[in-house]
JSON list of C-alpha atoms in Angstrom, two decimals:
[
{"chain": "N", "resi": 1, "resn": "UNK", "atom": "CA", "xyz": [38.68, 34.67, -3.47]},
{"chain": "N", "resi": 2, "resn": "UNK", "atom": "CA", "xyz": [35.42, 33.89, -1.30]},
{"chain": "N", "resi": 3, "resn": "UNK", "atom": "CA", "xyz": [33.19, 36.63, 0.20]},
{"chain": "N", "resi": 4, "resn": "UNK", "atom": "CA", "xyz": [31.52, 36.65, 3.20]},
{"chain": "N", "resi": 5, "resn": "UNK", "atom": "CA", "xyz": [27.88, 37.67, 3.45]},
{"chain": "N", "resi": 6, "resn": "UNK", "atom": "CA", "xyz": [24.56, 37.92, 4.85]},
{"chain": "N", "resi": 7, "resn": "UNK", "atom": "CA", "xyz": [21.81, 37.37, 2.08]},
{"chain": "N", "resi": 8, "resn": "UNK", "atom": "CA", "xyz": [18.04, 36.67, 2.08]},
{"chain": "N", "resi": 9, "resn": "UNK", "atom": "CA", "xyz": [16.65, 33.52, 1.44]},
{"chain": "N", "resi": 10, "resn": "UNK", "atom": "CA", "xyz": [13.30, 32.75, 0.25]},
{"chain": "N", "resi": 11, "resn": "UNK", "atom": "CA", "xyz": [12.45, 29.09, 1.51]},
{"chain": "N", "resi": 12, "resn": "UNK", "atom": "CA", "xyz": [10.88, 26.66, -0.91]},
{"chain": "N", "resi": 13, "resn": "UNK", "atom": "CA", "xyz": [6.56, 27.27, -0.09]},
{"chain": "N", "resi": 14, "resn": "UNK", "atom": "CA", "xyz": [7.23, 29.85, 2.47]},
{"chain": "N", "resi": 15, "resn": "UNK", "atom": "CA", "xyz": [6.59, 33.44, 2.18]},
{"chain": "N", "resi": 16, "resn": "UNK", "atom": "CA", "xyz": [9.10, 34.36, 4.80]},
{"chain": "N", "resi": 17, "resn": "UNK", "atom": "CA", "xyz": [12.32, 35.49, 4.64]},
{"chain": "N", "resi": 18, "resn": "UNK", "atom": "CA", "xyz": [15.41, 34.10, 6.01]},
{"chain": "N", "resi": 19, "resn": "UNK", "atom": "CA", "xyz": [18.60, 35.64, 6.56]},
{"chain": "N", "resi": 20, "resn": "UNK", "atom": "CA", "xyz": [21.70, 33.14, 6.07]},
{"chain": "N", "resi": 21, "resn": "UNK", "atom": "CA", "xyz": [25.48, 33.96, 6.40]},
{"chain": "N", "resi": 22, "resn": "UNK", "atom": "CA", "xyz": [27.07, 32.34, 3.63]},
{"chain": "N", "resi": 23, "resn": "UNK", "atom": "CA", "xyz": [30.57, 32.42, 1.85]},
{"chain": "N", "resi": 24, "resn": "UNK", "atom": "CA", "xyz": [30.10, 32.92, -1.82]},
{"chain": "N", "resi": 25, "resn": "UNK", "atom": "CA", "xyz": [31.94, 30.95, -4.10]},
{"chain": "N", "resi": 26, "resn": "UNK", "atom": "CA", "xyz": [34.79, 32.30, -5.89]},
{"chain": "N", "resi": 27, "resn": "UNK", "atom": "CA", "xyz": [34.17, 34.34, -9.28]},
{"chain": "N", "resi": 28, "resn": "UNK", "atom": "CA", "xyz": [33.36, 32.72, -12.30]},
{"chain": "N", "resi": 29, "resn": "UNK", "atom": "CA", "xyz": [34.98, 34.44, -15.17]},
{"chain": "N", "resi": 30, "resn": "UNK", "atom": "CA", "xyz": [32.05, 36.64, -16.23]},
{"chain": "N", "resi": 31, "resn": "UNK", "atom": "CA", "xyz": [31.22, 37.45, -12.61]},
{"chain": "N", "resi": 32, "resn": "UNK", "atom": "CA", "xyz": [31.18, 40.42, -10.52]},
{"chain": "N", "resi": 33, "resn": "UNK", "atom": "CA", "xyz": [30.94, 40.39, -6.99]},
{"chain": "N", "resi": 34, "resn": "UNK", "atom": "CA", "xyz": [28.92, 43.81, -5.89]},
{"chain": "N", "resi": 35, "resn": "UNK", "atom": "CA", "xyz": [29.02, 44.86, -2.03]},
{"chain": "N", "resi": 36, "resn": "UNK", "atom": "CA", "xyz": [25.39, 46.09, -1.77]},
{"chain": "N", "resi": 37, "resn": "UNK", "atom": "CA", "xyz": [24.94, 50.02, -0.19]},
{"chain": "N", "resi": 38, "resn": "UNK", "atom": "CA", "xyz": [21.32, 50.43, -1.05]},
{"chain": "N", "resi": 39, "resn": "UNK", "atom": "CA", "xyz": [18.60, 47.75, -3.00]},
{"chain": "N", "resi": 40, "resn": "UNK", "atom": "CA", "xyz": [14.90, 48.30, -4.12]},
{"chain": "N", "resi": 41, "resn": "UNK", "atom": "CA", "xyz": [11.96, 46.42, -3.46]},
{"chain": "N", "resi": 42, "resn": "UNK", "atom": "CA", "xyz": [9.75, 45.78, -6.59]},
{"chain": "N", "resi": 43, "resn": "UNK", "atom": "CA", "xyz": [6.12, 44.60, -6.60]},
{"chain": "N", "resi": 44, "resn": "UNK", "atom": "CA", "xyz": [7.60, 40.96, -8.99]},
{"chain": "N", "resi": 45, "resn": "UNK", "atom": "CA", "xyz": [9.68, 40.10, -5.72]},
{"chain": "N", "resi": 46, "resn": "UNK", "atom": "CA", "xyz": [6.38, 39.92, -3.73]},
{"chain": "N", "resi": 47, "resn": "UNK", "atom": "CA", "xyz": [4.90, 38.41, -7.03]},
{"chain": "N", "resi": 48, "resn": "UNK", "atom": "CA", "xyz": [7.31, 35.28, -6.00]},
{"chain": "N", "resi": 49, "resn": "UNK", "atom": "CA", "xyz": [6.87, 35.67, -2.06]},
{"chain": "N", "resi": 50, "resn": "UNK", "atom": "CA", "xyz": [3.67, 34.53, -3.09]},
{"chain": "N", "resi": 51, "resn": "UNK", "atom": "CA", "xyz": [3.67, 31.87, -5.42]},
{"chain": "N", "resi": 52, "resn": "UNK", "atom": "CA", "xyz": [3.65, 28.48, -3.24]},
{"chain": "N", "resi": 53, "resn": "UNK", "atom": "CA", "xyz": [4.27, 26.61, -6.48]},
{"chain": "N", "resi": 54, "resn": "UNK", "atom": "CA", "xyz": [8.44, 27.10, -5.72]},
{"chain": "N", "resi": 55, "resn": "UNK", "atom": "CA", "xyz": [10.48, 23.94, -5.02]},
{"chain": "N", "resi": 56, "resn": "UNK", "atom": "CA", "xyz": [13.56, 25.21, -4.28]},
{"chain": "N", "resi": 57, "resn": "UNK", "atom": "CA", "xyz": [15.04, 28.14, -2.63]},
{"chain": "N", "resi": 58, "resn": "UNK", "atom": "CA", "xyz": [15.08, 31.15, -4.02]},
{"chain": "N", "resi": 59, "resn": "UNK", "atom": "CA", "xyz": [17.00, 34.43, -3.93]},
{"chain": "N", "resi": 60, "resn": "UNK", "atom": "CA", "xyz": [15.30, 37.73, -4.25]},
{"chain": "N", "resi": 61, "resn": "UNK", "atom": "CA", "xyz": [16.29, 41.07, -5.65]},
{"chain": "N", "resi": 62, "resn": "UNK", "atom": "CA", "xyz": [17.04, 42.73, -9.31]},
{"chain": "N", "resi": 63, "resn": "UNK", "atom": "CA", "xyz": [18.42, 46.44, -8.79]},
{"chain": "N", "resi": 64, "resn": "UNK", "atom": "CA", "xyz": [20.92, 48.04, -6.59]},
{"chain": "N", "resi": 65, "resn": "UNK", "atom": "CA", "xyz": [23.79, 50.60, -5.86]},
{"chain": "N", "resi": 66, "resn": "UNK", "atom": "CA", "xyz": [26.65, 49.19, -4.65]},
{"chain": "N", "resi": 67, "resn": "UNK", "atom": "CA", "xyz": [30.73, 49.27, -4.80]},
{"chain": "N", "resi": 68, "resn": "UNK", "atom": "CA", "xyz": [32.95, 46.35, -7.05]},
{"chain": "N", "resi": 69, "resn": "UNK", "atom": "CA", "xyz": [34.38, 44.07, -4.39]},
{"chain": "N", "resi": 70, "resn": "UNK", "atom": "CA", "xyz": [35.77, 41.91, -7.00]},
{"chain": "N", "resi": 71, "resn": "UNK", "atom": "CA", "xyz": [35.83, 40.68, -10.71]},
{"chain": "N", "resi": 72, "resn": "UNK", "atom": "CA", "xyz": [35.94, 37.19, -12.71]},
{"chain": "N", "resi": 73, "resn": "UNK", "atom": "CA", "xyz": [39.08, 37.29, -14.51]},
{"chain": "N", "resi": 74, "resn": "UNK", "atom": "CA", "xyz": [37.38, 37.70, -18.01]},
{"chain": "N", "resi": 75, "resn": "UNK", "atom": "CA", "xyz": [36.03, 40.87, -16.64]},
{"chain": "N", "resi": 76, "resn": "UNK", "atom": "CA", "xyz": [37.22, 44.25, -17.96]},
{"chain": "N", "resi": 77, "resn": "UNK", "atom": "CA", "xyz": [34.21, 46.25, -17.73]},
{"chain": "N", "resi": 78, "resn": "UNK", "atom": "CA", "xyz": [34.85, 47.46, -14.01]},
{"chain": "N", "resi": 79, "resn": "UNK", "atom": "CA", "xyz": [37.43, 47.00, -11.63]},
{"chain": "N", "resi": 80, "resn": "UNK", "atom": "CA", "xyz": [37.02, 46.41, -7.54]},
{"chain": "N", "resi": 81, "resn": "UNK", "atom": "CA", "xyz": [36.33, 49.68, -6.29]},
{"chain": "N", "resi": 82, "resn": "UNK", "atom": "CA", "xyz": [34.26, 50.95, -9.30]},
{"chain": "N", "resi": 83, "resn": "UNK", "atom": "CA", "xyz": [30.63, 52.70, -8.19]},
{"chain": "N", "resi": 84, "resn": "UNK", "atom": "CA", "xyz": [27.77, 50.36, -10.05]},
{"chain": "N", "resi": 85, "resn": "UNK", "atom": "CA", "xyz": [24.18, 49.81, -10.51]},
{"chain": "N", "resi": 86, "resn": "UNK", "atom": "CA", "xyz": [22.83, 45.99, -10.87]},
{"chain": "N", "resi": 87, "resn": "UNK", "atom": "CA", "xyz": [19.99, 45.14, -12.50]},
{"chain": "N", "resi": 88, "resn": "UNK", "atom": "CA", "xyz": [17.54, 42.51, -13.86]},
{"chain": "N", "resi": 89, "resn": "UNK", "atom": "CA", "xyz": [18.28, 43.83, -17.67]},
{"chain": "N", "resi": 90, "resn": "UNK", "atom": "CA", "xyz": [21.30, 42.65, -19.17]},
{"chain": "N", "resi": 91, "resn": "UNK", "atom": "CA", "xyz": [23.46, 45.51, -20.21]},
{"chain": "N", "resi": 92, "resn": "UNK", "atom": "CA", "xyz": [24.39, 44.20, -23.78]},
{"chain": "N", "resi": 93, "resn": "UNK", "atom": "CA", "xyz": [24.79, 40.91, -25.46]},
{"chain": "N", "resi": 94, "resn": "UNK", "atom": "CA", "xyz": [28.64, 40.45, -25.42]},
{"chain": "N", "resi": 95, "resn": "UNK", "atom": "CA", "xyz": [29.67, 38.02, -29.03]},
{"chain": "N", "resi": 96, "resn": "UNK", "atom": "CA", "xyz": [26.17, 36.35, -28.20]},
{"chain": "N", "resi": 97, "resn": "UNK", "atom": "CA", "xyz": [26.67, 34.88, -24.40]},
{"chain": "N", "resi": 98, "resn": "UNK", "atom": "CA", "xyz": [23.58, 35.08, -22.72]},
{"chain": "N", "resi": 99, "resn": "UNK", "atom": "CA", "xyz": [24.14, 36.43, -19.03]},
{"chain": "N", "resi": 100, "resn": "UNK", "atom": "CA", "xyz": [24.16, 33.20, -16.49]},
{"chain": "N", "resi": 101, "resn": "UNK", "atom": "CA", "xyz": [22.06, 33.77, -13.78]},
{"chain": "N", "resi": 102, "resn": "UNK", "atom": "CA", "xyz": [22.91, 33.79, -9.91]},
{"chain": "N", "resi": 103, "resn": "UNK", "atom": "CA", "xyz": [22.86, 31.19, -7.89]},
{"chain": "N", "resi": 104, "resn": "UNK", "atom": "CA", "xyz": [24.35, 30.42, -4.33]},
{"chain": "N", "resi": 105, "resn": "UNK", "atom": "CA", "xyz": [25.11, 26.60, -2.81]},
{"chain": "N", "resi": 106, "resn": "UNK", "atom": "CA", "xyz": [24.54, 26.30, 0.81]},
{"chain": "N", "resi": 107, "resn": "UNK", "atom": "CA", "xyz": [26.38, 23.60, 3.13]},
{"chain": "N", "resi": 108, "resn": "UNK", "atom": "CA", "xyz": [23.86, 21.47, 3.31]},
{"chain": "N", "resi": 109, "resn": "UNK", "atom": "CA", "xyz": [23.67, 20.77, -0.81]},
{"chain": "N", "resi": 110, "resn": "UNK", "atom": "CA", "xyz": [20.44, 23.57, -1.66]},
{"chain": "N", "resi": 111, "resn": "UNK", "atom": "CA", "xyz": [21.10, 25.59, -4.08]},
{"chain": "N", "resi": 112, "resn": "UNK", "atom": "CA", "xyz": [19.32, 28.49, -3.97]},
{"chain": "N", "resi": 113, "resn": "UNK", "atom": "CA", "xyz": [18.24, 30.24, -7.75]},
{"chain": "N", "resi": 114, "resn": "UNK", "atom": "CA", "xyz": [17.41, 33.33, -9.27]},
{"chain": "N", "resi": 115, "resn": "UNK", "atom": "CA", "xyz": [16.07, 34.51, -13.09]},
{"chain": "N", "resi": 116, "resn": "UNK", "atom": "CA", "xyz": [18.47, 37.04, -13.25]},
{"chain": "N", "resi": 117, "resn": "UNK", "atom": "CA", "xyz": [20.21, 38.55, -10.16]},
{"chain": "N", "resi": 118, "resn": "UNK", "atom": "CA", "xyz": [19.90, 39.00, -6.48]},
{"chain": "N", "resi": 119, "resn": "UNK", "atom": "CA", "xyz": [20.86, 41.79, -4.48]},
{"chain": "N", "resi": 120, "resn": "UNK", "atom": "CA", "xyz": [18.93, 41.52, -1.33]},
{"chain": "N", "resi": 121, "resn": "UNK", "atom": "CA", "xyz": [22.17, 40.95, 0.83]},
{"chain": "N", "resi": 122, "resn": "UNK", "atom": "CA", "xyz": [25.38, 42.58, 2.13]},
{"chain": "N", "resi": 123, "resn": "UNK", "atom": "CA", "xyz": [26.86, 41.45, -1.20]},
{"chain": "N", "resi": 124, "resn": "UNK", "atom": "CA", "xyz": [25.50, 39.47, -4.37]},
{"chain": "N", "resi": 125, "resn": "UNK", "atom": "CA", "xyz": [27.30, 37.83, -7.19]},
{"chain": "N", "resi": 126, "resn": "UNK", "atom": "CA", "xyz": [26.13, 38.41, -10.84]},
{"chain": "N", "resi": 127, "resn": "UNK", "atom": "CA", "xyz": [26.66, 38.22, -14.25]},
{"chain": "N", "resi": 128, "resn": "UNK", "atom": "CA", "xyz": [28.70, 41.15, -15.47]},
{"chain": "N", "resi": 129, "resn": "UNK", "atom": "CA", "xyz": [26.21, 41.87, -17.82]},
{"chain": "N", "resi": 130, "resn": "UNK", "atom": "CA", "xyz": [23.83, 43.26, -15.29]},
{"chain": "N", "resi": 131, "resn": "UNK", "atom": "CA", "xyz": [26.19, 45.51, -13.85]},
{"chain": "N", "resi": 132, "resn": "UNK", "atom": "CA", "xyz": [26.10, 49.14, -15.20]},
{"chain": "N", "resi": 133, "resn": "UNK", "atom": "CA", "xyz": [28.26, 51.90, -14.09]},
{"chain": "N", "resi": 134, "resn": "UNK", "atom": "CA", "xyz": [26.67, 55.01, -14.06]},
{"chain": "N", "resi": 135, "resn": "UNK", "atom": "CA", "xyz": [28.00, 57.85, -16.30]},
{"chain": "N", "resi": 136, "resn": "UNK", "atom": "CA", "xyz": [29.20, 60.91, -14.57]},
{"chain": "N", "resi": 137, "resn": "UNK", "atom": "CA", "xyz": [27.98, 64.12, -15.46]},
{"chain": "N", "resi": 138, "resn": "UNK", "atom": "CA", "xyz": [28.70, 67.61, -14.57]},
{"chain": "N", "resi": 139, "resn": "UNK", "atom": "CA", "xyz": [26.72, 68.88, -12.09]},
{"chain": "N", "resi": 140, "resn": "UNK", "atom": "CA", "xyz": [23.19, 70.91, -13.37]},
{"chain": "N", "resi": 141, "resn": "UNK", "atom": "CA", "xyz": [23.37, 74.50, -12.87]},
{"chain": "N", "resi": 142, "resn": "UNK", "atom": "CA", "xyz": [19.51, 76.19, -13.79]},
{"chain": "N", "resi": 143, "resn": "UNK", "atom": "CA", "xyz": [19.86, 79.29, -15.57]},
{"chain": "N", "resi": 144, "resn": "UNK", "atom": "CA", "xyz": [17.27, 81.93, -14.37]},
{"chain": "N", "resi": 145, "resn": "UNK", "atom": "CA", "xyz": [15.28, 83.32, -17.07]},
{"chain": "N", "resi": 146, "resn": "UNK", "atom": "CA", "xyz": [15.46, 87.17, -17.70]},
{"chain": "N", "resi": 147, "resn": "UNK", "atom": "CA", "xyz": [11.83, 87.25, -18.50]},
{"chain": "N", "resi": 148, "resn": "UNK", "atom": "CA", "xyz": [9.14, 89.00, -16.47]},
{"chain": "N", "resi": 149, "resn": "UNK", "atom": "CA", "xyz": [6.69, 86.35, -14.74]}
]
């Protein structure tokens, strides 16, 4: 299965953006394809805007809220359709595989990298170790204290 999307591209020595519609590359077995609802912005992205030392394209982004499009076949944590958070910390060493970190091939033969995840984009691709589900919890109800104020 391939996914369409629109991502953000950091250019090799630039410090702006680009927006590219891609089709991501079916799921590697440990991978989890996350359609993006909301991302964050954190002061290390702009920490790599920034560096002009980068020689190849980069992708951007490490924490997100989003919805399981789809799943590697090795992957039994979540299932398309599950509610998730990604992020930049793996979730926990599985038998001792360290997480593999995103990547996305263009057309034209770039390959555009990432430490960890991305996110900024309709949809990213990651390593199911940085994808959390959230536990659900009853809903808070504040008990009013009898005391005098």
């Amino acid at each position: 299965m391939t996914i369409d999307a629109r991502i953000a591209v950091l250019p090799p020595g630039q410090q702006r953006l680009e927006i590219r519609d891609v089709t991501l590359d079916a799921l590697g077995p440990h991978e989890v394809a996350v359609e993006q609802q909301a991302f964050g912005v954190c002061h290390s992205q702009l920490d790599r805007i920034y560096d002009h030392s980068r020689t190849e394209p980069m992708l951007l982004g490490h924490e997100s809220i989003g919805t399981v499009a789809a799943v590697g076949d090795q992957v039994d944590y979540v299932a398309p359709g599950d509610r998730v958070l990604t992020t930049w910390i793996p979730r926990a060493p599985l038998d001792g595989r360290p997480p593999v970190p995103s990547h996305v091939a263009f057309a034209n033969g770039d390959v555009a990298r990432t430490h960890n995840t991305f996110t900024w984009g309709t949809h990213a691709v990651v390593d199911e170790q940085y994808v959390v589900k959230p536990r659900t919890a009853p809903p808070r109800t504040w008990a009013r204290s009898s005391a005098a104020h």
